[in-house]
């Protein structure tokens, strides 16, 4: 069975809404909804195909497009390889040049459907924010950390890893309860860097695995977010085989936390992230000012420890 390669656009507005298109009458899967895009022609790069398809299908000119995910899917009659791009800037208002209906939708609350099966996993990935903060109570002190956390939540933080390996179980539980109490009004999700059972017992949204724990895992836990730290291609491949929700790849730049670790650099990060089916956060010596650079090199966003708390 031949593989059809396609470039797919996530046109995303600042409010998080994304553009969906209904497949018109006369085409396979008519009436189903999908992200706009189309087949990559011979001699085209995925980005060139994306620009061409969006001009033909929607009448828009792409100004910025960032490589994001590569997903493979097998339909009854064909296999597809989908190169997804996040498109945040374009010229002209999108309209259905081929007679297709369009709709701006929030990924967490669709009111159109059904979605083409190959596109469904993308919606969950789009629900992940651009910033993934890692706690630093051990360095800041717990009270100061909680104050900084409150400020970050007020400023829009919605995803946090509680990573305090120095704390005994009782102290970690007390801190976790305080963190969850602060996060709950904002619907911010908190993951525990630790074991599944502890994350469930503490009421966390999920678990974040060390690279060592990741490589020992043969099956991901059900009913919770599951992420992992990765440092090389083997670990990223295993995270993808387990269908984790996202991965963190580090260190991109030299970092105080691991001064002896060899930094990947942005080109090294891009080489590893390219072709990933999972959203990947860049970590290591980063601050929010690096976000544009991270997007350009295929990151979903950036993860920060010291940089998250000022």
GROMACS .gro file of C-alpha atoms in nm:
model
  310
    1UNK     CA    1   0.000   0.000   0.000
    2UNK     CA    2   0.146   0.334  -0.106
    3UNK     CA    3   0.195   0.621   0.138
    4UNK     CA    4   0.035   0.959   0.066
    5UNK     CA    5   0.237   1.247   0.211
    6UNK     CA    6   0.048   1.563   0.300
    7UNK     CA    7   0.115   1.901   0.458
    8UNK     CA    8  -0.145   2.003   0.717
    9UNK     CA    9  -0.202   2.345   0.872
   10UNK     CA   10  -0.315   2.433   1.221
   11UNK     CA   11  -0.427   2.792   1.162
   12UNK     CA   12  -0.438   2.920   1.519
   13UNK     CA   13  -0.578   3.249   1.643
   14UNK     CA   14  -0.442   3.420   1.959
   15UNK     CA   15  -0.748   3.297   2.153
   16UNK     CA   16  -0.654   2.934   2.079
   17UNK     CA   17  -0.926   2.868   1.822
   18UNK     CA   18  -0.818   2.667   1.517
   19UNK     CA   19  -0.963   2.647   1.167
   20UNK     CA   20  -1.138   2.329   1.054
   21UNK     CA   21  -1.275   2.246   0.708
   22UNK     CA   22  -1.554   2.010   0.606
   23UNK     CA   23  -1.476   1.775   0.317
   24UNK     CA   24  -1.711   1.872   0.032
   25UNK     CA   25  -1.955   1.649  -0.153
   26UNK     CA   26  -1.797   1.419  -0.408
   27UNK     CA   27  -1.471   1.369  -0.219
   28UNK     CA   28  -1.384   1.063  -0.010
   29UNK     CA   29  -1.504   1.100   0.349
   30UNK     CA   30  -1.741   1.380   0.248
   31UNK     CA   31  -1.901   1.556   0.543
   32UNK     CA   32  -1.611   1.476   0.776
   33UNK     CA   33  -1.404   1.758   0.924
   34UNK     CA   34  -1.028   1.802   0.908
   35UNK     CA   35  -0.746   2.052   0.933
   36UNK     CA   36  -0.680   2.217   0.594
   37UNK     CA   37  -0.390   2.105   0.378
   38UNK     CA   38  -0.313   1.870   0.095
   39UNK     CA   39  -0.082   1.633  -0.085
   40UNK     CA   40   0.290   1.706  -0.111
   41UNK     CA   41   0.376   1.695  -0.480
   42UNK     CA   42   0.694   1.547  -0.622
   43UNK     CA   43   0.986   1.784  -0.568
   44UNK     CA   44   0.806   1.988  -0.302
   45UNK     CA   45   0.913   2.031   0.058
   46UNK     CA   46   0.632   1.999   0.315
   47UNK     CA   47   0.645   2.373   0.382
   48UNK     CA   48   0.619   2.462   0.012
   49UNK     CA   49   0.320   2.229  -0.019
   50UNK     CA   50   0.160   2.392   0.284
   51UNK     CA   51   0.193   2.743   0.139
   52UNK     CA   52   0.056   2.631  -0.198
   53UNK     CA   53  -0.236   2.435  -0.054
   54UNK     CA   54  -0.350   2.713   0.178
   55UNK     CA   55  -0.347   2.961  -0.108
   56UNK     CA   56  -0.548   2.723  -0.327
   57UNK     CA   57  -0.792   2.602  -0.059
   58UNK     CA   58  -0.838   2.907   0.163
   59UNK     CA   59  -0.708   3.206  -0.033
   60UNK     CA   60  -0.454   3.294   0.237
   61UNK     CA   61  -0.084   3.373   0.215
   62UNK     CA   62   0.123   3.219   0.495
   63UNK     CA   63   0.356   3.458   0.678
   64UNK     CA   64   0.488   3.223   0.947
   65UNK     CA   65   0.459   2.846   0.977
   66UNK     CA   66   0.637   2.632   1.236
   67UNK     CA   67   0.703   2.258   1.196
   68UNK     CA   68   0.518   2.070   1.468
   69UNK     CA   69   0.426   1.699   1.446
   70UNK     CA   70   0.457   1.413   1.201
   71UNK     CA   71   0.171   1.162   1.227
   72UNK     CA   72   0.124   0.838   1.031
   73UNK     CA   73  -0.217   0.678   0.993
   74UNK     CA   74  -0.358   0.383   0.802
   75UNK     CA   75  -0.702   0.411   0.641
   76UNK     CA   76  -0.869   0.106   0.482
   77UNK     CA   77  -0.751   0.213   0.135
   78UNK     CA   78  -0.429   0.405   0.199
   79UNK     CA   79  -0.158   0.509   0.440
   80UNK     CA   80  -0.097   0.877   0.510
   81UNK     CA   81   0.203   1.066   0.645
   82UNK     CA   82   0.088   1.402   0.778
   83UNK     CA   83   0.334   1.687   0.829
   84UNK     CA   84   0.162   1.929   1.069
   85UNK     CA   85   0.257   2.296   1.092
   86UNK     CA   86   0.137   2.561   1.336
   87UNK     CA   87   0.042   2.873   1.138
   88UNK     CA   88  -0.003   3.185   1.351
   89UNK     CA   89   0.030   3.461   1.091
   90UNK     CA   90  -0.128   3.487   0.747
   91UNK     CA   91  -0.271   3.743   0.508
   92UNK     CA   92  -0.637   3.759   0.400
   93UNK     CA   93  -0.942   3.607   0.566
   94UNK     CA   94  -0.974   3.231   0.503
   95UNK     CA   95  -1.265   3.126   0.284
   96UNK     CA   96  -1.364   2.798   0.121
   97UNK     CA   97  -1.221   2.832  -0.231
   98UNK     CA   98  -1.336   2.476  -0.314
   99UNK     CA   99  -1.685   2.513  -0.172
  100UNK     CA  100  -1.595   2.360   0.165
  101UNK     CA  101  -1.747   2.487   0.488
  102UNK     CA  102  -1.504   2.638   0.741
  103UNK     CA  103  -1.538   2.679   1.116
  104UNK     CA  104  -1.320   2.828   1.390
  105UNK     CA  105  -1.324   2.585   1.682
  106UNK     CA  106  -1.161   2.554   2.022
  107UNK     CA  107  -0.981   2.216   2.042
  108UNK     CA  108  -1.131   2.141   2.385
  109UNK     CA  109  -1.492   2.213   2.285
  110UNK     CA  110  -1.573   2.119   1.925
  111UNK     CA  111  -1.928   2.168   1.800
  112UNK     CA  112  -1.867   2.025   1.451
  113UNK     CA  113  -1.792   1.668   1.347
  114UNK     CA  114  -1.712   1.397   1.291
  115UNK     CA  115  -1.338   1.455   1.265
  116UNK     CA  116  -1.127   1.246   1.029
  117UNK     CA  117  -0.964   0.974   1.243
  118UNK     CA  118  -0.609   1.084   1.159
  119UNK     CA  119  -0.680   1.429   1.305
  120UNK     CA  120  -0.838   1.332   1.638
  121UNK     CA  121  -0.513   1.288   1.839
  122UNK     CA  122  -0.405   1.636   1.729
  123UNK     CA  123  -0.683   1.800   1.931
  124UNK     CA  124  -0.543   1.674   2.263
  125UNK     CA  125  -0.194   1.795   2.173
  126UNK     CA  126  -0.331   2.140   2.090
  127UNK     CA  127  -0.465   2.160   2.445
  128UNK     CA  128  -0.110   2.174   2.582
  129UNK     CA  129   0.010   2.528   2.659
  130UNK     CA  130   0.337   2.673   2.531
  131UNK     CA  131   0.493   2.697   2.878
  132UNK     CA  132   0.566   2.396   3.101
  133UNK     CA  133   0.699   2.511   3.439
  134UNK     CA  134   0.904   2.293   3.675
  135UNK     CA  135   0.888   2.360   4.048
  136UNK     CA  136   1.193   2.490   4.233
  137UNK     CA  137   1.088   2.492   4.597
  138UNK     CA  138   1.414   2.333   4.706
  139UNK     CA  139   1.611   2.637   4.591
  140UNK     CA  140   1.357   2.914   4.654
  141UNK     CA  141   1.209   2.783   4.977
  142UNK     CA  142   0.852   2.659   4.987
  143UNK     CA  143   0.680   2.982   5.088
  144UNK     CA  144   0.863   3.188   4.829
  145UNK     CA  145   0.794   2.924   4.564
  146UNK     CA  146   0.422   2.926   4.642
  147UNK     CA  147   0.416   3.304   4.612
  148UNK     CA  148   0.591   3.284   4.274
  149UNK     CA  149   0.349   3.009   4.167
  150UNK     CA  150   0.050   3.227   4.250
  151UNK     CA  151   0.196   3.507   4.041
  152UNK     CA  152   0.267   3.272   3.749
  153UNK     CA  153  -0.088   3.136   3.760
  154UNK     CA  154  -0.222   3.491   3.754
  155UNK     CA  155  -0.007   3.550   3.445
  156UNK     CA  156  -0.144   3.246   3.262
  157UNK     CA  157   0.061   2.941   3.368
  158UNK     CA  158  -0.150   2.628   3.308
  159UNK     CA  159   0.094   2.333   3.316
  160UNK     CA  160   0.331   2.252   3.603
  161UNK     CA  161   0.561   1.968   3.699
  162UNK     CA  162   0.605   1.919   4.074
  163UNK     CA  163   0.965   1.801   4.098
  164UNK     CA  164   1.093   1.804   4.455
  165UNK     CA  165   1.289   1.482   4.492
  166UNK     CA  166   1.458   1.601   4.809
  167UNK     CA  167   1.133   1.595   5.006
  168UNK     CA  168   1.020   1.296   5.213
  169UNK     CA  169   0.673   1.160   5.136
  170UNK     CA  170   0.485   1.351   5.407
  171UNK     CA  171   0.645   1.685   5.319
  172UNK     CA  172   0.583   1.626   4.948
  173UNK     CA  173   0.218   1.554   5.018
  174UNK     CA  174   0.178   1.878   5.214
  175UNK     CA  175   0.343   2.081   4.937
  176UNK     CA  176   0.138   1.902   4.669
  177UNK     CA  177  -0.186   1.986   4.851
  178UNK     CA  178  -0.091   2.354   4.859
  179UNK     CA  179   0.010   2.354   4.492
  180UNK     CA  180  -0.312   2.184   4.385
  181UNK     CA  181  -0.519   2.426   4.592
  182UNK     CA  182  -0.357   2.719   4.410
  183UNK     CA  183  -0.383   2.555   4.066
  184UNK     CA  184  -0.747   2.439   4.086
  185UNK     CA  185  -0.924   2.776   4.034
  186UNK     CA  186  -0.721   2.827   3.714
  187UNK     CA  187  -0.780   2.473   3.585
  188UNK     CA  188  -0.402   2.441   3.567
  189UNK     CA  189  -0.276   2.084   3.540
  190UNK     CA  190  -0.007   1.956   3.776
  191UNK     CA  191   0.210   1.651   3.701
  192UNK     CA  192   0.420   1.472   3.962
  193UNK     CA  193   0.777   1.379   3.883
  194UNK     CA  194   0.757   1.035   4.044
  195UNK     CA  195   0.554   0.716   4.042
  196UNK     CA  196   0.205   0.660   3.898
  197UNK     CA  197   0.058   0.545   4.228
  198UNK     CA  198   0.185   0.851   4.413
  199UNK     CA  199   0.049   1.084   4.144
  200UNK     CA  200  -0.294   0.922   4.167
  201UNK     CA  201  -0.292   0.928   4.546
  202UNK     CA  202  -0.206   1.297   4.549
  203UNK     CA  203  -0.478   1.383   4.297
  204UNK     CA  204  -0.240   1.496   4.023
  205UNK     CA  205  -0.345   1.536   3.659
  206UNK     CA  206  -0.059   1.313   3.555
  207UNK     CA  207   0.295   1.191   3.597
  208UNK     CA  208   0.630   1.301   3.455
  209UNK     CA  209   0.883   1.022   3.408
  210UNK     CA  210   1.260   1.046   3.432
  211UNK     CA  211   1.444   0.911   3.128
  212UNK     CA  212   1.547   0.605   3.332
  213UNK     CA  213   1.189   0.534   3.437
  214UNK     CA  214   1.073   0.588   3.079
  215UNK     CA  215   1.310   0.328   2.936
  216UNK     CA  216   1.197   0.071   3.195
  217UNK     CA  217   0.832   0.120   3.103
  218UNK     CA  218   0.647  -0.117   2.869
  219UNK     CA  219   0.300   0.040   2.891
  220UNK     CA  220   0.175   0.389   2.977
  221UNK     CA  221  -0.073   0.438   3.262
  222UNK     CA  222  -0.439   0.497   3.182
  223UNK     CA  223  -0.653   0.787   3.293
  224UNK     CA  224  -0.382   1.050   3.338
  225UNK     CA  225  -0.142   1.268   3.147
  226UNK     CA  226   0.194   1.100   3.097
  227UNK     CA  227   0.513   1.283   2.997
  228UNK     CA  228   0.882   1.203   3.006
  229UNK     CA  229   1.228   1.357   3.004
  230UNK     CA  230   1.437   1.261   2.700
  231UNK     CA  231   1.797   1.331   2.605
  232UNK     CA  232   1.853   1.126   2.287
  233UNK     CA  233   1.682   0.964   1.989
  234UNK     CA  234   1.635   0.627   2.159
  235UNK     CA  235   1.445   0.779   2.448
  236UNK     CA  236   1.228   0.991   2.218
  237UNK     CA  237   1.146   0.686   2.007
  238UNK     CA  238   1.040   0.492   2.317
  239UNK     CA  239   0.821   0.779   2.436
  240UNK     CA  240   0.650   0.777   2.096
  241UNK     CA  241   0.605   0.398   2.100
  242UNK     CA  242   0.424   0.431   2.434
  243UNK     CA  243   0.203   0.712   2.294
  244UNK     CA  244   0.287   0.949   2.578
  245UNK     CA  245   0.115   1.287   2.580
  246UNK     CA  246   0.436   1.486   2.540
  247UNK     CA  247   0.811   1.478   2.595
  248UNK     CA  248   1.073   1.721   2.723
  249UNK     CA  249   1.404   1.723   2.536
  250UNK     CA  250   1.714   1.861   2.707
  251UNK     CA  251   1.952   2.027   2.758
  252UNK     CA  252   1.921   2.271   2.470
  253UNK     CA  253   2.160   2.526   2.622
  254UNK     CA  254   2.406   2.497   2.914
  255UNK     CA  255   2.218   2.486   3.244
  256UNK     CA  256   2.301   2.533   3.612
  257UNK     CA  257   2.105   2.220   3.701
  258UNK     CA  258   2.329   1.990   3.492
  259UNK     CA  259   2.652   2.182   3.423
  260UNK     CA  260   2.837   1.871   3.300
  261UNK     CA  261   2.574   1.772   3.042
  262UNK     CA  262   2.656   1.828   2.676
  263UNK     CA  263   2.414   2.088   2.538
  264UNK     CA  264   2.226   1.991   2.221
  265UNK     CA  265   2.212   2.343   2.079
  266UNK     CA  266   1.915   2.444   1.866
  267UNK     CA  267   2.032   2.249   1.561
  268UNK     CA  268   2.080   1.936   1.770
  269UNK     CA  269   1.737   1.983   1.925
  270UNK     CA  270   1.579   2.026   1.580
  271UNK     CA  271   1.749   1.715   1.443
  272UNK     CA  272   1.604   1.503   1.725
  273UNK     CA  273   1.260   1.667   1.733
  274UNK     CA  274   1.209   1.652   1.356
  275UNK     CA  275   0.954   1.388   1.268
  276UNK     CA  276   0.824   1.338   1.622
  277UNK     CA  277   0.462   1.233   1.664
  278UNK     CA  278   0.461   1.386   2.014
  279UNK     CA  279   0.463   1.751   2.119
  280UNK     CA  280   0.812   1.827   2.250
  281UNK     CA  281   0.911   2.097   2.496
  282UNK     CA  282   1.263   2.239   2.480
  283UNK     CA  283   1.440   2.256   2.819
  284UNK     CA  284   1.774   2.377   2.944
  285UNK     CA  285   1.895   2.732   3.004
  286UNK     CA  286   1.580   2.883   2.851
  287UNK     CA  287   1.353   3.176   2.929
  288UNK     CA  288   1.029   3.286   2.769
  289UNK     CA  289   1.219   3.510   2.526
  290UNK     CA  290   1.336   3.192   2.350
  291UNK     CA  291   0.982   3.089   2.251
  292UNK     CA  292   1.001   3.204   1.888
  293UNK     CA  293   1.334   3.026   1.843
  294UNK     CA  294   1.190   2.710   1.998
  295UNK     CA  295   0.891   2.713   1.760
  296UNK     CA  296   1.119   2.762   1.461
  297UNK     CA  297   1.310   2.446   1.556
  298UNK     CA  298   1.005   2.224   1.597
  299UNK     CA  299   0.925   2.263   1.968
  300UNK     CA  300   0.569   2.277   2.096
  301UNK     CA  301   0.694   2.520   2.359
  302UNK     CA  302   0.954   2.559   2.630
  303UNK     CA  303   0.995   2.405   2.974
  304UNK     CA  304   1.163   2.608   3.248
  305UNK     CA  305   1.266   2.571   3.609
  306UNK     CA  306   1.452   2.884   3.721
  307UNK     CA  307   1.323   3.082   3.424
  308UNK     CA  308   0.963   3.013   3.525
  309UNK     CA  309   0.992   3.177   3.866
  310UNK     CA  310   1.176   3.498   3.788
   0.00000   0.00000   0.00000
